[in-house]
mmCIF file with all atom_site columns, C-alpha atoms in Angstrom:
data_model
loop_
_atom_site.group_PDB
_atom_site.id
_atom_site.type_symbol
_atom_site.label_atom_id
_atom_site.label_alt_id
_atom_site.label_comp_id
_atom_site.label_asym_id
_atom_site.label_entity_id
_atom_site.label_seq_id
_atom_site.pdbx_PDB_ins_code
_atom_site.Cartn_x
_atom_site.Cartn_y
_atom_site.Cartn_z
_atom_site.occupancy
_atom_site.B_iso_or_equiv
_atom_site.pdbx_formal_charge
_atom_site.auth_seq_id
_atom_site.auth_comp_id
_atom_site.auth_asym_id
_atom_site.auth_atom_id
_atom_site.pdbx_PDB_model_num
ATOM 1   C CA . UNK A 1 1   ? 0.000   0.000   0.000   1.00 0.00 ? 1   UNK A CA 1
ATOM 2   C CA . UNK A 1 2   ? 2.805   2.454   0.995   1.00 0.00 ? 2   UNK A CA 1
ATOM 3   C CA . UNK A 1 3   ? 4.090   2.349   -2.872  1.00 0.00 ? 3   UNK A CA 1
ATOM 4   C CA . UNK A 1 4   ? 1.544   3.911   -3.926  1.00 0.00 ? 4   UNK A CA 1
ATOM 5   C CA . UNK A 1 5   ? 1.905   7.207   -2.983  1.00 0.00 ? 5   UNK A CA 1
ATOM 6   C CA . UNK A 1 6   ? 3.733   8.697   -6.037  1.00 0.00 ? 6   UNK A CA 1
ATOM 7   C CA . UNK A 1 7   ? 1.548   7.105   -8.620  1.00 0.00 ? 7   UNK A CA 1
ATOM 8   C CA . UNK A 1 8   ? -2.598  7.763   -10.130 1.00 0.00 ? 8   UNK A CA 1
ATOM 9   C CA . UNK A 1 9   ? -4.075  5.465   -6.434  1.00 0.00 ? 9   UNK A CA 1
ATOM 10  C CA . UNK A 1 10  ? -6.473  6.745   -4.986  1.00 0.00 ? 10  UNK A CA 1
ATOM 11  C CA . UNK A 1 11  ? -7.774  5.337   -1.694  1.00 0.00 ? 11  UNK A CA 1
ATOM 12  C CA . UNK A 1 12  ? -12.126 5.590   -0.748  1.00 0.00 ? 12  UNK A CA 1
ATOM 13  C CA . UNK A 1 13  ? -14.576 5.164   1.552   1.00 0.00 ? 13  UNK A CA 1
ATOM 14  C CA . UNK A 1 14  ? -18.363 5.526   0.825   1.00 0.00 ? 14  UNK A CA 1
ATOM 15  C CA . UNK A 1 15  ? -20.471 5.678   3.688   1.00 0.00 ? 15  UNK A CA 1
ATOM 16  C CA . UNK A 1 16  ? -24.201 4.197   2.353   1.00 0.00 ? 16  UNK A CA 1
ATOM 17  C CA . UNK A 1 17  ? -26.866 5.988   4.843   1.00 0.00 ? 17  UNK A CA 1
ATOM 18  C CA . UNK A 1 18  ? -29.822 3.662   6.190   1.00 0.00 ? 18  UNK A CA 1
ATOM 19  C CA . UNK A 1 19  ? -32.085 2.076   3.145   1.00 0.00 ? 19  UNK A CA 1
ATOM 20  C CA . UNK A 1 20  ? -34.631 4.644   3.128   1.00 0.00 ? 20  UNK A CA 1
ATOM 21  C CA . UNK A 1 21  ? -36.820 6.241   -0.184  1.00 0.00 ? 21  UNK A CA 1
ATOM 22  C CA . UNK A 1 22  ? -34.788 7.602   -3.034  1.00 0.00 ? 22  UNK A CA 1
ATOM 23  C CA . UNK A 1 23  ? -35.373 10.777  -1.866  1.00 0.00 ? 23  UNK A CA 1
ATOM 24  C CA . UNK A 1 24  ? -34.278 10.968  1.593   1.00 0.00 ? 24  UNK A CA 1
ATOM 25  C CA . UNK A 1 25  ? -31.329 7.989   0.867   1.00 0.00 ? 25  UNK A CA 1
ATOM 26  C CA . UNK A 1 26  ? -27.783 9.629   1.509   1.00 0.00 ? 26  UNK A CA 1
ATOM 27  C CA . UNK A 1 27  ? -24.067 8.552   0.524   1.00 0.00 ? 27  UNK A CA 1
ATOM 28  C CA . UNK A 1 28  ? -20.777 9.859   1.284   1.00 0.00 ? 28  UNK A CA 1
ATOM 29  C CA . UNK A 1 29  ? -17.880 9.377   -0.888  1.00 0.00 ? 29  UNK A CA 1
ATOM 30  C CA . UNK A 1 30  ? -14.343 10.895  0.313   1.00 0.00 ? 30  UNK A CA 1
ATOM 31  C CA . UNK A 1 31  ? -11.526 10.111  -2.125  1.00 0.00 ? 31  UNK A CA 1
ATOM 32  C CA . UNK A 1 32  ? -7.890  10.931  -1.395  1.00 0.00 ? 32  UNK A CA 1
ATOM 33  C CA . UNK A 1 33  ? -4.796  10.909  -4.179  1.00 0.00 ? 33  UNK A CA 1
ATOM 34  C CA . UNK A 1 34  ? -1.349  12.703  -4.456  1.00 0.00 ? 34  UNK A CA 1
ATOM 35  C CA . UNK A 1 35  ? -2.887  15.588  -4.700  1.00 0.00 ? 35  UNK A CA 1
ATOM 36  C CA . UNK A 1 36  ? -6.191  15.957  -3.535  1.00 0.00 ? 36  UNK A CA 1
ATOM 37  C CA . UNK A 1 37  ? -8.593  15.045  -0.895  1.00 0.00 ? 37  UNK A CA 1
ATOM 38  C CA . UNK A 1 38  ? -12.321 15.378  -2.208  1.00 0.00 ? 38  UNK A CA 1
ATOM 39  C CA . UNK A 1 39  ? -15.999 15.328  -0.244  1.00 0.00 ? 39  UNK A CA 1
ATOM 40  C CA . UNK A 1 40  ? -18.919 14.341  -1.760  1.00 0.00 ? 40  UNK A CA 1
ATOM 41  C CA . UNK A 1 41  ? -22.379 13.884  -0.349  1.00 0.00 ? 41  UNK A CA 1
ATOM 42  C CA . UNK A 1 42  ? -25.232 12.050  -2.887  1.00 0.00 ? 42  UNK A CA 1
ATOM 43  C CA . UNK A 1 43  ? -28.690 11.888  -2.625  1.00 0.00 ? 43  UNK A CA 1
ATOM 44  C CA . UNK A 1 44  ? -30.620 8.854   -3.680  1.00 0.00 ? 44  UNK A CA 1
ATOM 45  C CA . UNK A 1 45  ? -29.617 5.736   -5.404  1.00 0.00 ? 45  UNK A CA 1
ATOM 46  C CA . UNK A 1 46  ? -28.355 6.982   -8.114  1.00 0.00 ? 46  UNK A CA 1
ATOM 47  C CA . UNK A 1 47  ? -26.191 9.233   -6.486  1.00 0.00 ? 47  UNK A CA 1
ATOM 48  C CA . UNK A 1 48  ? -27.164 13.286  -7.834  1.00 0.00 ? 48  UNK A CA 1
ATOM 49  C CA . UNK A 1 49  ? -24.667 15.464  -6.411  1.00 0.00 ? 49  UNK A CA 1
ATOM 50  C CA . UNK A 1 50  ? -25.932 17.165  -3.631  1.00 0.00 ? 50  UNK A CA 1
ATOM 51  C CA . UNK A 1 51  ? -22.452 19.017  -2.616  1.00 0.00 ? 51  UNK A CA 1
ATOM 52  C CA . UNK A 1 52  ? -18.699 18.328  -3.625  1.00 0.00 ? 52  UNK A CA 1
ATOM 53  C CA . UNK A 1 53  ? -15.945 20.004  -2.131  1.00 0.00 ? 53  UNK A CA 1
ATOM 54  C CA . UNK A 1 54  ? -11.786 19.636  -2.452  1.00 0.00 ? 54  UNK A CA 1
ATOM 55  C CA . UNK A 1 55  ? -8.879  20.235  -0.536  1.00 0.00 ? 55  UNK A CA 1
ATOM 56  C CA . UNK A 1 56  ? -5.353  20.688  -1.577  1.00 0.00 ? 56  UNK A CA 1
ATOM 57  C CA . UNK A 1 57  ? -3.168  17.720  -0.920  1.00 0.00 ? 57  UNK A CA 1
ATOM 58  C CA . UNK A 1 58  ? 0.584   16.442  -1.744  1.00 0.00 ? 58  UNK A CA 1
ATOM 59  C CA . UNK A 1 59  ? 2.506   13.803  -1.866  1.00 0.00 ? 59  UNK A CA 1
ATOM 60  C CA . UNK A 1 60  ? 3.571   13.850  1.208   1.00 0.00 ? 60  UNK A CA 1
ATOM 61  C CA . UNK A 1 61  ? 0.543   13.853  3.103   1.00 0.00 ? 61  UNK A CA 1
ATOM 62  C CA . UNK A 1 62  ? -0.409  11.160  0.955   1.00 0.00 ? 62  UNK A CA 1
ATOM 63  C CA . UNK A 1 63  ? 2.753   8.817   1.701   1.00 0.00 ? 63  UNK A CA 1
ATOM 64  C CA . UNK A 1 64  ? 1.785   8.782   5.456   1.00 0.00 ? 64  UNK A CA 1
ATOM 65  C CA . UNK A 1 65  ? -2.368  8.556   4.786   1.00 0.00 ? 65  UNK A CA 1
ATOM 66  C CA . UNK A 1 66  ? -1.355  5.744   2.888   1.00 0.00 ? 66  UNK A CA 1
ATOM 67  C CA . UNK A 1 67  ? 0.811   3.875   5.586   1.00 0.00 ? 67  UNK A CA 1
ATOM 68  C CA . UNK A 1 68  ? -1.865  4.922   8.260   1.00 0.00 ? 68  UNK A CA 1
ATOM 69  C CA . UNK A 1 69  ? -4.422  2.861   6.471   1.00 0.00 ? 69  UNK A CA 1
ATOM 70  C CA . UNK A 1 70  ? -2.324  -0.122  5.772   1.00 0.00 ? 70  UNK A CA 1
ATOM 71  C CA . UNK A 1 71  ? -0.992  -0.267  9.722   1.00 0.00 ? 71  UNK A CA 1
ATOM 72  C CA . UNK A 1 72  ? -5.015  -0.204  10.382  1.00 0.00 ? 72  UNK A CA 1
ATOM 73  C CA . UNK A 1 73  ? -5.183  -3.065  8.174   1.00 0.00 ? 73  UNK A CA 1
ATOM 74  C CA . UNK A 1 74  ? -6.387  -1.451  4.657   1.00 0.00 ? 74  UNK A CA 1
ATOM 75  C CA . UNK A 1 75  ? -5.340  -4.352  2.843   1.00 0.00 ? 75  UNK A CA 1
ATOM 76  C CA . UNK A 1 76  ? -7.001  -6.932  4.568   1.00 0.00 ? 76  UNK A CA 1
ATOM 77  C CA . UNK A 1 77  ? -10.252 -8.464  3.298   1.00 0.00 ? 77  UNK A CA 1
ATOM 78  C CA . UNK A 1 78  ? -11.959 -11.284 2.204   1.00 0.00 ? 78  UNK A CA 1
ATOM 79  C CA . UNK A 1 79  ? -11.789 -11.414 -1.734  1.00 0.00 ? 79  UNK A CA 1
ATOM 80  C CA . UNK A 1 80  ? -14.485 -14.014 -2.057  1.00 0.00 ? 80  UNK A CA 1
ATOM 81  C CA . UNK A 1 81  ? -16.359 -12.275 -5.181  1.00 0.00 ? 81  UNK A CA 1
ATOM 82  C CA . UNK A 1 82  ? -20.098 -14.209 -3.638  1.00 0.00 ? 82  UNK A CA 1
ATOM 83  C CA . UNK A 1 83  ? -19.295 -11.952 -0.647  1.00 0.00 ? 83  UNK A CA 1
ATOM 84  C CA . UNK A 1 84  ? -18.740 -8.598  -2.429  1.00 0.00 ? 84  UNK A CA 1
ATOM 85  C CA . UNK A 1 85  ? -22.379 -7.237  -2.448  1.00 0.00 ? 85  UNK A CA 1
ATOM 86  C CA . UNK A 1 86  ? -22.797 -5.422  0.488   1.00 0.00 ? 86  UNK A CA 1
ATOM 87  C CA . UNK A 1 87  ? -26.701 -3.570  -0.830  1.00 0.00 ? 87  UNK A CA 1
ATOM 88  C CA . UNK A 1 88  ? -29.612 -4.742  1.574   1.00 0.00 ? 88  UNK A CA 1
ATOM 89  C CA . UNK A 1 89  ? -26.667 -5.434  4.085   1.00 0.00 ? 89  UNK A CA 1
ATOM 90  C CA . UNK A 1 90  ? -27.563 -3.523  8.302   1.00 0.00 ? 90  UNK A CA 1
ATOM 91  C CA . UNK A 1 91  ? -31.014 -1.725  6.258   1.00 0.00 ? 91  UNK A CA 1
ATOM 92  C CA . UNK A 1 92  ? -31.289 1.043   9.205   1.00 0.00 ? 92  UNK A CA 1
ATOM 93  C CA . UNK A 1 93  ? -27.199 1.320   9.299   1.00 0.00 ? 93  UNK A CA 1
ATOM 94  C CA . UNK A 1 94  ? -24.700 2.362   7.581   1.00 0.00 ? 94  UNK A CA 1
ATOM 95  C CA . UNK A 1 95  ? -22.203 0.341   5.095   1.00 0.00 ? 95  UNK A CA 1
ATOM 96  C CA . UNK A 1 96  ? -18.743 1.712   4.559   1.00 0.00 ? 96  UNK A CA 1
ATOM 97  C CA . UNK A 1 97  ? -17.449 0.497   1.201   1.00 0.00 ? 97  UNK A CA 1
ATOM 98  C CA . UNK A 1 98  ? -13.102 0.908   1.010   1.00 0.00 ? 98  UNK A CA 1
ATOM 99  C CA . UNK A 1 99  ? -11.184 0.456   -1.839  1.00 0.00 ? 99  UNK A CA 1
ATOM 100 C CA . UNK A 1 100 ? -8.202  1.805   -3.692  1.00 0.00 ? 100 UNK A CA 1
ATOM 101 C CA . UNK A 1 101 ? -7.471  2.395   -7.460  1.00 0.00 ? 101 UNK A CA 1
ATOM 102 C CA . UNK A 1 102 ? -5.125  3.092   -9.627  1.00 0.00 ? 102 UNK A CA 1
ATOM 103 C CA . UNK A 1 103 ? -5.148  4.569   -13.412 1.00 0.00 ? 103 UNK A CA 1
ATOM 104 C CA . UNK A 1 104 ? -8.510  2.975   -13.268 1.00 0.00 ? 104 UNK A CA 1
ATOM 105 C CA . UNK A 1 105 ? -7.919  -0.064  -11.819 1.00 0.00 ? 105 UNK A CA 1
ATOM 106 C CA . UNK A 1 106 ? -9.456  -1.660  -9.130  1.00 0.00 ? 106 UNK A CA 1
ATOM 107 C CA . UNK A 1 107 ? -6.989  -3.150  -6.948  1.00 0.00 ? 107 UNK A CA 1
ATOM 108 C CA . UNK A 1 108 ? -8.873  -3.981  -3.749  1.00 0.00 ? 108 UNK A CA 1
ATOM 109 C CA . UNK A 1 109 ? -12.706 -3.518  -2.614  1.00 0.00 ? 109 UNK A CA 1
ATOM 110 C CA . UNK A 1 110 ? -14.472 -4.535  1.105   1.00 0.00 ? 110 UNK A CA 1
ATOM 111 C CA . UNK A 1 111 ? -16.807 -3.307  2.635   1.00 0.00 ? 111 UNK A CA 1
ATOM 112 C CA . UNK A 1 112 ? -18.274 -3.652  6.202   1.00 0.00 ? 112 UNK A CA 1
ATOM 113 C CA . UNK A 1 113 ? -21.099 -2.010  8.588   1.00 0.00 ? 113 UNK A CA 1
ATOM 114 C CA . UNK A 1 114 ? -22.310 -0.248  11.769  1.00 0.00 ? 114 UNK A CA 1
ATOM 115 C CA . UNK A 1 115 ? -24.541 -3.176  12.328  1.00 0.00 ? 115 UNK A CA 1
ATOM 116 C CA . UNK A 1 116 ? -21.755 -4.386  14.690  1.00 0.00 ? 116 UNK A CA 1
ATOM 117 C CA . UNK A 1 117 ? -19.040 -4.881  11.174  1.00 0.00 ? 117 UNK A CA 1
ATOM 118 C CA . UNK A 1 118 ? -19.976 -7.869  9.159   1.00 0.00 ? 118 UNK A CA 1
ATOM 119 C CA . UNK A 1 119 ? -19.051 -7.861  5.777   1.00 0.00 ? 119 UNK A CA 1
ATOM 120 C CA . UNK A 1 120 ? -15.883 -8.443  3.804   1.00 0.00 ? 120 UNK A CA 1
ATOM 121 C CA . UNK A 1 121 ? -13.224 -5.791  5.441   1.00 0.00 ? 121 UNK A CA 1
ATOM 122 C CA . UNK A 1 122 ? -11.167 -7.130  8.121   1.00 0.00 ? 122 UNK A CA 1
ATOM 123 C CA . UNK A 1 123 ? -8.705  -4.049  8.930   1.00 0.00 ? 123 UNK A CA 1
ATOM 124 C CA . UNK A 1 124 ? -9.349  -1.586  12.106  1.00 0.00 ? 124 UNK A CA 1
ATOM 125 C CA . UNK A 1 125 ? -13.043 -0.099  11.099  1.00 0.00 ? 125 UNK A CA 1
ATOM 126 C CA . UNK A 1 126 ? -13.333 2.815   13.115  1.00 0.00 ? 126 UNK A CA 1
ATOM 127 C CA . UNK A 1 127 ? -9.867  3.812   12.998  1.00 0.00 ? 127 UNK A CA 1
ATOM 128 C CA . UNK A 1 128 ? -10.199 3.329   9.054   1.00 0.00 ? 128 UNK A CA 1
ATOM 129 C CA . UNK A 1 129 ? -13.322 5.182   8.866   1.00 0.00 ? 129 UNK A CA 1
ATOM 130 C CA . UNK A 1 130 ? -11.337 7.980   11.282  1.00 0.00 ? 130 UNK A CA 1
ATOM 131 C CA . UNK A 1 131 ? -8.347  8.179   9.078   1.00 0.00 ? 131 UNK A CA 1
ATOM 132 C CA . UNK A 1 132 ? -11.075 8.864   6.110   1.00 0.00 ? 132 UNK A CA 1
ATOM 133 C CA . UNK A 1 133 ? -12.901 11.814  7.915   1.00 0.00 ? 133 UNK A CA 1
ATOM 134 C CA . UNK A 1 134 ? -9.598  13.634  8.864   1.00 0.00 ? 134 UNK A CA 1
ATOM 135 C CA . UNK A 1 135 ? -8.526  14.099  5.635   1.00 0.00 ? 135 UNK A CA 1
ATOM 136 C CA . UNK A 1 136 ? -12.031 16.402  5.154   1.00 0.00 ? 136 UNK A CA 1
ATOM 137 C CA . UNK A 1 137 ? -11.028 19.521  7.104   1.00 0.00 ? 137 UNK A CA 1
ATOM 138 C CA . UNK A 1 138 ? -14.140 20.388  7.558   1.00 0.00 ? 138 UNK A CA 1
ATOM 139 C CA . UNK A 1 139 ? -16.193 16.990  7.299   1.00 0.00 ? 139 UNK A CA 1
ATOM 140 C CA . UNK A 1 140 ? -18.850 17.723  10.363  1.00 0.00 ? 140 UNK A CA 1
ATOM 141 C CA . UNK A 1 141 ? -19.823 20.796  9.570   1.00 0.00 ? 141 UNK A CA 1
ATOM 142 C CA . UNK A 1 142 ? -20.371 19.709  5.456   1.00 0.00 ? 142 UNK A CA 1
ATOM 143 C CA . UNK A 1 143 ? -23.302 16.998  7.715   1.00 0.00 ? 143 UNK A CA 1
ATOM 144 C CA . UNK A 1 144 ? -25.013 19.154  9.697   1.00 0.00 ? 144 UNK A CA 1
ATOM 145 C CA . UNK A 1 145 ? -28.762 18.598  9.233   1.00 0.00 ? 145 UNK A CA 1
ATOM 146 C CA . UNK A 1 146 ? -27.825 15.148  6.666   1.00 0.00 ? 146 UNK A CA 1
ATOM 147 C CA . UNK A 1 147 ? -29.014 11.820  8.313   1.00 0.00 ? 147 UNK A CA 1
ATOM 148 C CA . UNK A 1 148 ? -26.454 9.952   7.424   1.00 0.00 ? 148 UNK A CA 1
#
């Protein structure tokens, strides 16, 4: 995981609100690269941008977000493709979906949930989800008033 600091990765968790009508349903999707770290909040299933917003990143910042997440266990998963559906999965939770890319390329996916974990992700969840939300500057104030 550390490698990939100087190259197109980028490392994401999506937090899928409770299963609730299209037009109430929220998701959060924060993406972080070599050079940016971006917020975005959805509404419904098929995910209309309610807000997006970016931050400036580097490198650097990157190289130790990066190692962060694999000494919480980023990495670690179970690959078992019958497993990797995680819709319908803790209906009044939330499901945190983590993977990381690069040039396009899926390289790992898991996903887990606040209906005590479950799922396919087997790395530190809260610290995980933690590490995500600090790299948003600003990440509780962009909730206030979003069930989610």
């Amino acid at each position: 995981l550390n490698s990939y600091y100087n190259t197109g990765a980028v490392a994401e968790m999506i937090i899928d609100g409770p299963i609730t009508a299209e037009q109430t349903h929220r998701e959060v999707k924060i993406d972080v690269n070599q050079n940016f770290a971006t917020f975005t909040l959805y509404q419904g299933y098929e995910e209309t941008v309610l807000h997006s917003k970016s931050y400036a990143s580097n490198r650097s910042a990157f190289a130790v977000f990066l190692h962060a997440l694999n000494l919480n266990g980023f990495t670690k998963g179970n690959p078992d493709k019958a497993l990797s559906d995680e819709r319908g999965h803790c209906a009044t939770g939330d499901r945190y979906i983590f993977s990381l890319t690069n040039d396009g390329k899926t390289l790992e996916r898991y996903w887990t949930t606040s209906c005590n974990g479950g799922g396919t992700y087997k790395g530190n969840r809260l610290e995980t989800i933690d590490l995500f939300r600090k790299q948003i500057p600003d990440y509780n104030t962009l909730l206030v008033n979003v069930a989610i």
